[in-house]
């Protein structure tokens, strides 16, 4: 029996988020007899904690709920957490000694781009280092080209779209650096998605008499829900009747709700807040609309395709890969006009949705779980 590869994986927490879900999907499908995995999270919190496979050793720096507000009594706790985590960043040997009990690793993986400093400061110089970039870091202000160039100190850089791969390779200085960038599809559990979509719900907000668009995601400005409401209003004025469901919560929720009320769209747009299982709503709707200003790899689009939904999306990172350059759905320019044109196509051409549904059914989707997991294993085994 070959000795198991010892792997350390690091992520901030296991709250509901794309990268967190991807990591859990991946861990659940790794062969236990091949790997000895330690998962280190900064904050022991989140809905995915209970989904970590029992054979994975879970370590954490701190316990408690994520604090997203600034109430006076929370500030000391926040400050303590920041300092405590900073201490381990400054003195990583303490972390490896006291929390990881001096275990030696073959491979260390940052499961999210924000962990790059933690991994590059690892006292274990011989371990192979992998970083998994699940976001369009070229759209994040704090990631300057200087910072991104540090990522080439990793042995492998996994990216989730061709666009990210091209951008990274432009910054590479050598062929070796260029080749360290590998595109990998985020694993999506097809059976799980279909099973969850079949769970009955009794609070679907609309009757079936009008075409219904759904969009799912945290309510942040980057999601472009403000643009979506303006487009919706414009289409209604032209007599193109339809409805929209928005699922998700976030700090922009109140703003979008206020805008919705100002535009008097209460009858045709429903904001349902967070749903731990949004798939039955997706299944019941006619189209998926993505109005985002930017994305990393919009997993939800892959899930919409698994459920055979026609998609209209702005041209954000990952979309050309997912919709196969427009073969599986409408890709619009990243603007209000683009969203308007795309939605209008579905509302005026009744046959278009059927055409996309047939294309989706006939396509072997590359992000299905087994394919992604075996690709990732191959990278870990050969790094």
XYZ file of N, CA, C and O in Angstrom, residues 142-268:
508
model
N -7.794 45.534 -4.463
C -6.601 45.277 -3.639
C -5.597 44.346 -4.315
O -4.455 44.234 -3.863
N -5.999 43.690 -5.418
C -5.070 42.789 -6.105
C -4.393 43.503 -7.265
O -4.848 43.460 -8.394
N -3.296 44.165 -6.939
C -2.520 44.869 -7.964
C -1.689 43.826 -8.719
O -1.462 42.722 -8.210
N -1.198 44.165 -9.917
C -0.335 43.213 -10.636
C 0.842 42.751 -9.769
O 1.257 41.592 -9.850
N 1.363 43.662 -8.916
C 2.501 43.288 -8.051
C 2.111 42.149 -7.112
O 2.865 41.186 -6.932
N 0.913 42.254 -6.526
C 0.447 41.207 -5.602
C 0.192 39.908 -6.376
O 0.605 38.829 -5.961
N -0.475 40.039 -7.519
C -0.818 38.836 -8.290
C 0.441 38.100 -8.747
O 0.476 36.871 -8.784
N 1.511 38.866 -9.046
C 2.767 38.218 -9.474
C 3.329 37.299 -8.384
O 4.024 36.330 -8.686
N 3.020 37.606 -7.111
C 3.502 36.728 -6.023
C 2.909 35.326 -6.140
O 3.472 34.370 -5.611
N 1.762 35.203 -6.804
C 1.122 33.899 -6.926
C 2.006 32.909 -7.683
O 1.837 31.708 -7.552
N 2.952 33.449 -8.486
C 3.828 32.547 -9.235
C 4.836 31.835 -8.325
O 5.572 30.966 -8.778
N 4.844 32.190 -7.042
C 5.683 31.427 -6.096
C 5.034 30.081 -5.759
O 5.658 29.217 -5.151
N 3.751 29.931 -6.129
C 3.093 28.628 -5.951
C 3.533 27.695 -7.078
O 3.856 28.140 -8.175
N 3.505 26.381 -6.783
C 3.871 25.407 -7.818
C 2.796 25.313 -8.892
O 3.093 25.121 -10.065
N 1.546 25.412 -8.459
C 0.433 25.379 -9.416
C -0.589 26.447 -9.041
O -0.896 26.646 -7.862
N -1.120 27.099 -10.072
C -2.166 28.096 -9.874
C -3.396 27.595 -10.610
O -3.392 27.483 -11.839
N -4.435 27.256 -9.859
C -5.657 26.761 -10.494
C -6.606 27.930 -10.697
O -6.865 28.696 -9.769
N -7.115 28.084 -11.903
C -8.058 29.171 -12.182
C -9.326 28.562 -12.778
O -9.300 27.458 -13.313
N -10.431 29.315 -12.671
C -11.707 28.694 -13.023
C -12.288 29.192 -14.332
O -13.430 28.896 -14.629
N -11.514 29.965 -15.091
C -12.014 30.347 -16.417
C -10.846 30.605 -17.360
O -9.729 30.889 -16.920
N -11.130 30.538 -18.644
C -10.091 30.816 -19.647
C -9.631 32.261 -19.565
O -8.466 32.573 -19.769
N -10.569 33.157 -19.232
C -10.233 34.577 -19.135
C -9.182 34.791 -18.036
O -8.182 35.483 -18.248
N -9.389 34.154 -16.874
C -8.414 34.274 -15.782
C -7.077 33.668 -16.190
O -6.018 34.205 -15.859
N -7.143 32.561 -16.899
C -5.909 31.894 -17.323
C -5.096 32.825 -18.238
O -3.891 33.000 -18.050
N -5.782 33.447 -19.180
C -5.090 34.368 -20.099
C -4.484 35.548 -19.340
O -3.339 35.925 -19.573
N -5.266 36.130 -18.425
C -4.784 37.294 -17.654
C -3.559 36.909 -16.823
O -2.589 37.657 -16.748
N -3.615 35.740 -16.181
C -2.481 35.288 -15.361
C -1.252 35.059 -16.237
O -0.149 35.461 -15.891
N -1.459 34.414 -17.371
C -0.307 34.084 -18.224
C 0.350 35.335 -18.796
O 1.541 35.341 -19.054
N -0.434 36.407 -18.949
C 0.152 37.675 -19.406
C 1.164 38.202 -18.401
O 2.121 38.886 -18.764
N 0.944 37.913 -17.101
C 1.851 38.407 -16.056
C 3.057 37.485 -15.854
O 4.003 37.837 -15.160
N 2.997 36.284 -16.445
C 4.073 35.306 -16.242
C 5.356 35.779 -16.919
O 5.321 36.333 -18.015
N 6.481 35.556 -16.244
C 7.770 35.988 -16.799
C 8.457 34.869 -17.582
O 9.219 35.120 -18.492
N 8.203 33.618 -17.172
C 8.900 32.499 -17.818
C 7.869 31.475 -18.313
O 6.702 31.514 -17.918
N 8.355 30.532 -19.121
C 7.467 29.461 -19.581
C 6.993 28.614 -18.419
O 5.851 28.172 -18.384
N 7.892 28.414 -17.450
C 7.533 27.595 -16.284
C 6.364 28.257 -15.546
O 5.411 27.594 -15.140
N 6.442 29.577 -15.385
C 5.356 30.305 -14.720
C 4.066 30.190 -15.531
O 2.990 29.976 -14.980
N 4.214 30.312 -16.844
C 3.026 30.203 -17.727
C 2.348 28.853 -17.550
O 1.134 28.747 -17.460
N 3.192 27.815 -17.520
C 2.645 26.454 -17.444
C 2.079 26.111 -16.067
O 1.348 25.140 -15.931
N 2.425 26.918 -15.063
C 1.901 26.619 -13.724
C 0.427 26.994 -13.602
O -0.248 26.609 -12.664
N -0.090 27.752 -14.588
C -1.498 28.171 -14.551
C -2.363 27.123 -15.245
O -2.169 26.819 -16.419
N -3.299 26.544 -14.494
C -4.131 25.469 -15.048
C -5.597 25.832 -14.875
O -6.023 26.215 -13.787
N -6.357 25.691 -15.956
C -7.800 25.945 -15.818
C -8.483 24.683 -15.333
O -8.232 23.592 -15.835
N -9.334 24.845 -14.338
C -10.057 23.690 -13.808
C -11.498 24.113 -13.566
O -11.750 25.195 -13.055
N -12.444 23.275 -13.967
C -13.851 23.595 -13.717
C -14.196 23.288 -12.265
O -13.797 22.255 -11.734
N -14.950 24.188 -11.641
C -15.445 23.915 -10.295
C -16.388 22.711 -10.346
O -17.275 22.668 -11.188
N -16.197 21.740 -9.440
C -17.051 20.548 -9.509
C -18.484 20.838 -9.066
O -18.709 21.402 -8.006
N -19.448 20.468 -9.901
C -20.859 20.656 -9.574
C -21.491 19.272 -9.468
O -21.351 18.451 -10.385
N -22.160 19.010 -8.374
C -22.769 17.710 -8.143
C -24.139 17.660 -8.827
O -25.131 18.150 -8.298
N -24.151 17.067 -10.008
C -25.362 17.058 -10.839
C -26.536 16.359 -10.132
O -27.637 16.895 -10.047
N -26.278 15.151 -9.605
C -27.355 14.383 -8.950
C -27.927 15.157 -7.759
O -29.126 15.220 -7.567
N -27.017 15.764 -6.997
C -27.429 16.521 -5.810
C -28.314 17.709 -6.208
O -29.337 17.988 -5.580
N -27.900 18.410 -7.274
C -28.670 19.568 -7.747
C -30.071 19.132 -8.178
O -31.071 19.757 -7.806
N -30.144 18.045 -8.936
C -31.440 17.561 -9.421
C -32.318 17.116 -8.245
O -33.515 17.425 -8.196
N -31.687 16.439 -7.282
C -32.453 15.955 -6.117
C -33.029 17.132 -5.328
O -34.200 17.157 -4.959
N -32.187 18.158 -5.093
C -32.654 19.316 -4.321
C -33.748 20.087 -5.069
O -34.648 20.653 -4.455
N -33.648 20.100 -6.402
C -34.633 20.841 -7.206
C -36.006 20.181 -7.144
O -37.026 20.827 -7.374
N -36.019 18.881 -6.821
C -37.287 18.140 -6.790
C -38.027 18.254 -5.461
O -39.128 17.746 -5.322
N -37.411 18.898 -4.472
C -38.081 19.043 -3.164
C -39.241 20.036 -3.322
O -39.055 21.133 -3.839
N -40.464 19.634 -2.914
C -41.618 20.528 -3.124
C -41.513 21.800 -2.277
O -40.999 21.770 -1.158
N -41.995 22.917 -2.843
C -42.049 24.174 -2.078
C -43.477 24.701 -2.180
O -44.178 24.413 -3.148
N -43.903 25.473 -1.170
C -45.265 26.006 -1.253
C -45.279 27.530 -1.238
O -46.321 28.147 -1.075
N -44.072 28.124 -1.426
C -44.073 29.600 -1.409
C -43.498 30.192 -2.698
O -42.922 31.275 -2.688
N -43.664 29.447 -3.813
C -43.256 30.043 -5.095
C -44.149 31.258 -5.322
O -45.369 31.162 -5.253
N -43.554 32.457 -5.559
C -44.344 33.689 -5.431
C -45.271 34.044 -6.591
O -46.045 34.980 -6.484
N -45.183 33.324 -7.720
C -45.977 33.732 -8.872
C -46.843 32.596 -9.397
O -46.502 31.428 -9.243
N -47.929 32.955 -10.069
C -48.661 31.944 -10.829
C -47.938 31.805 -12.170
O -47.119 32.636 -12.525
N -48.282 30.750 -12.903
C -47.504 30.407 -14.097
C -47.945 31.155 -15.369
O -47.579 30.774 -16.463
N -48.775 32.206 -15.216
C -49.341 32.795 -16.430
C -48.370 33.668 -17.212
O -48.602 33.982 -18.372
N -47.250 34.082 -16.588
C -46.309 34.963 -17.293
C -44.918 34.356 -17.298
O -44.539 33.641 -16.371
N -44.089 34.685 -18.323
C -42.693 34.224 -18.326
C -41.992 34.747 -17.068
O -42.117 35.926 -16.743
N -41.263 33.853 -16.390
C -40.614 34.248 -15.139
C -39.100 34.050 -15.218
O -38.624 32.957 -15.538
N -38.378 35.122 -14.928
C -36.913 35.078 -14.842
C -36.546 34.933 -13.369
O -37.179 35.556 -12.509
N -35.511 34.159 -13.088
C -35.022 34.064 -11.708
C -33.546 34.421 -11.690
O -32.826 34.196 -12.672
N -33.104 35.005 -10.592
C -31.672 35.259 -10.395
C -31.353 34.971 -8.940
O -32.160 35.254 -8.049
N -30.197 34.344 -8.692
C -29.858 33.868 -7.347
C -28.447 34.326 -7.002
O -27.514 34.088 -7.770
N -28.279 34.969 -5.861
C -26.932 35.391 -5.465
C -26.988 36.458 -4.397
O -27.998 37.149 -4.243
N -25.908 36.587 -3.651
C -25.827 37.584 -2.587
C -26.124 38.966 -3.139
O -25.653 39.315 -4.222
N -26.917 39.742 -2.396
C -27.318 41.060 -2.907
C -26.200 42.079 -2.645
O -26.178 42.768 -1.637
N -25.241 42.103 -3.569
C -24.137 43.070 -3.555
C -24.248 43.920 -4.815
O -24.813 43.460 -5.812
N -23.630 45.109 -4.830
C -23.646 45.927 -6.055
C -23.106 45.185 -7.283
O -23.587 45.382 -8.387
N -22.097 44.301 -7.084
C -21.517 43.608 -8.235
C -22.541 42.747 -8.987
O -22.359 42.409 -10.150
N -23.632 42.379 -8.304
C -24.633 41.507 -8.931
C -25.513 42.259 -9.918
O -26.256 41.636 -10.682
N -25.491 43.595 -9.868
C -26.217 44.386 -10.868
C -27.730 44.292 -10.788
O -28.420 44.497 -11.781
N -28.277 43.997 -9.602
C -29.738 43.906 -9.491
C -30.402 45.261 -9.746
O -31.555 45.320 -10.160
N -29.658 46.349 -9.504
C -30.200 47.686 -9.804
C -30.462 47.809 -11.310
O -31.495 48.308 -11.743
N -29.513 47.319 -12.114
C -29.676 47.366 -13.577
C -30.858 46.494 -13.999
O -31.616 46.848 -14.896
N -30.972 45.347 -13.336
C -32.025 44.398 -13.689
C -33.408 45.033 -13.492
O -34.305 44.868 -14.330
N -33.575 45.781 -12.390
C -34.865 46.429 -12.121
C -35.178 47.484 -13.184
O -36.312 47.599 -13.644
N -34.157 48.241 -13.582
C -34.370 49.268 -14.608
C -34.775 48.634 -15.951
O -35.665 49.134 -16.639
N -34.101 47.535 -16.287
C -34.406 46.827 -17.536
C -35.834 46.268 -17.480
O -36.607 46.379 -18.442
N -36.180 45.687 -16.349
C -37.518 45.108 -16.145
C -38.594 46.173 -16.378
O -39.561 45.961 -17.114
N -38.383 47.335 -15.781
C -39.337 48.447 -15.904
C -39.502 48.851 -17.387
O -40.598 49.052 -17.878
N -38.364 48.934 -18.064
C -38.349 49.345 -19.476
C -39.124 48.342 -20.345
O -39.923 48.717 -21.212
N -38.889 47.044 -20.093
C -39.566 46.000 -20.878
C -41.079 46.026 -20.614
O -41.884 45.838 -21.528
N -41.458 46.261 -19.359
C -42.892 46.339 -19.019
C -43.549 47.504 -19.764
O -44.665 47.391 -20.273
N -42.828 48.643 -19.803
C -43.365 49.827 -20.492
C -43.635 49.526 -21.967
O -44.509 50.113 -22.581
N -42.826 48.603 -22.521
C -43.015 48.237 -23.934
C -44.090 47.179 -24.102
O -44.288 46.650 -25.197
N -44.735 46.826 -22.989
C -45.823 45.845 -23.065
C -45.358 44.401 -23.033
O -46.143 43.485 -23.265
N -44.062 44.170 -22.741
C -43.547 42.793 -22.655
C -43.707 42.301 -21.206
O -42.842 42.526 -20.361
N -44.839 41.673 -20.924
C -45.164 41.258 -19.553
C -44.275 40.083 -19.111
O -44.103 39.121 -19.854
N -43.708 40.172 -17.912
C -42.914 39.076 -17.339
C -42.711 39.351 -15.852
O -43.062 40.431 -15.366
N -42.123 38.393 -15.159
C -41.917 38.512 -13.698
C -40.474 38.145 -13.362
O -39.828 37.412 -14.109
N -40.020 38.639 -12.207
C -38.639 38.347 -11.773
C -38.630 37.925 -10.306
O -39.288 38.543 -9.464
N -37.841 36.884 -10.022
C -37.617 36.446 -8.637
C -36.131 36.657 -8.325
O -35.266 36.250 -9.108
N -35.855 37.299 -7.189
C -34.465 37.481 -6.736
C -34.310 36.721 -5.422
O -35.031 36.985 -4.461
N -33.381 35.771 -5.400
C -33.118 35.007 -4.169
C -31.726 35.346 -3.656
O -30.750 35.256 -4.396
N -31.634 35.727 -2.385
C -30.339 36.048 -1.778
C -30.490 37.200 -0.804
O -31.437 37.978 -0.900
N -29.571 37.286 0.145
C -29.539 38.460 1.009
C -28.146 39.061 0.937
O -27.259 38.506 0.310
N -27.951 40.200 1.559
C -26.644 40.861 1.496
C -26.817 42.319 1.858
O -27.941 42.802 2.023
N -25.692 43.045 1.955
C -25.777 44.404 2.499
C -26.523 45.379 1.582
O -26.907 46.458 1.982
N -26.749 44.998 0.328
C -27.445 45.889 -0.603
C -28.952 45.614 -0.668
O -29.668 46.245 -1.432
N -29.406 44.674 0.164
C -30.810 44.225 0.100
C -31.793 45.393 0.238
O -32.710 45.555 -0.570
N -31.569 46.218 1.281
C -32.488 47.349 1.529
C -32.514 48.312 0.348
O -33.568 48.800 -0.048
N -31.331 48.609 -0.194
C -31.243 49.543 -1.332
C -32.042 49.042 -2.526
O -32.750 49.816 -3.186
N -31.897 47.755 -2.818
C -32.589 47.194 -3.983
C -34.097 47.165 -3.725
O -34.901 47.482 -4.606
N -34.458 46.813 -2.493
C -35.887 46.797 -2.122
C -36.492 48.207 -2.262
O -37.594 48.384 -2.771
N -35.732 49.229 -1.824
C -36.191 50.620 -1.923
C -36.374 51.012 -3.389
O -37.386 51.615 -3.763
N -35.395 50.648 -4.197
C -35.472 50.967 -5.636
C -36.695 50.284 -6.265
O -37.425 50.885 -7.056
N -36.904 49.029 -5.871
C -38.039 48.253 -6.364
C -39.356 48.985 -6.048
O -40.239 49.115 -6.898
N -39.449 49.490 -4.802
C -40.664 50.217 -4.384
C -40.811 51.531 -5.146
O -41.907 51.895 -5.568
N -39.683 52.245 -5.325
C -39.734 53.525 -6.046
C -40.209 53.331 -7.489
O -40.942 54.151 -8.028
N -39.768 52.215 -8.096
C -40.164 51.936 -9.487
C -41.558 51.287 -9.562
O -42.027 50.958 -10.645
N -42.159 51.074 -8.368
C -43.499 50.455 -8.273
C -43.560 49.095 -8.978
O -44.429 48.849 -9.814
N -42.610 48.238 -8.604
C -42.542 46.913 -9.235
C -42.959 45.792 -8.280
O -42.638 44.625 -8.494
N -43.661 46.171 -7.173
C -43.988 45.182 -6.134
C -44.768 43.978 -6.666
O -44.645 42.874 -6.144
N -45.558 44.190 -7.732
C -46.391 43.095 -8.256
C -45.586 42.110 -9.101
O -45.925 40.939 -9.185
N -44.524 42.623 -9.756
C -43.837 41.784 -10.758
C -42.429 41.342 -10.357
O -41.824 40.533 -11.044
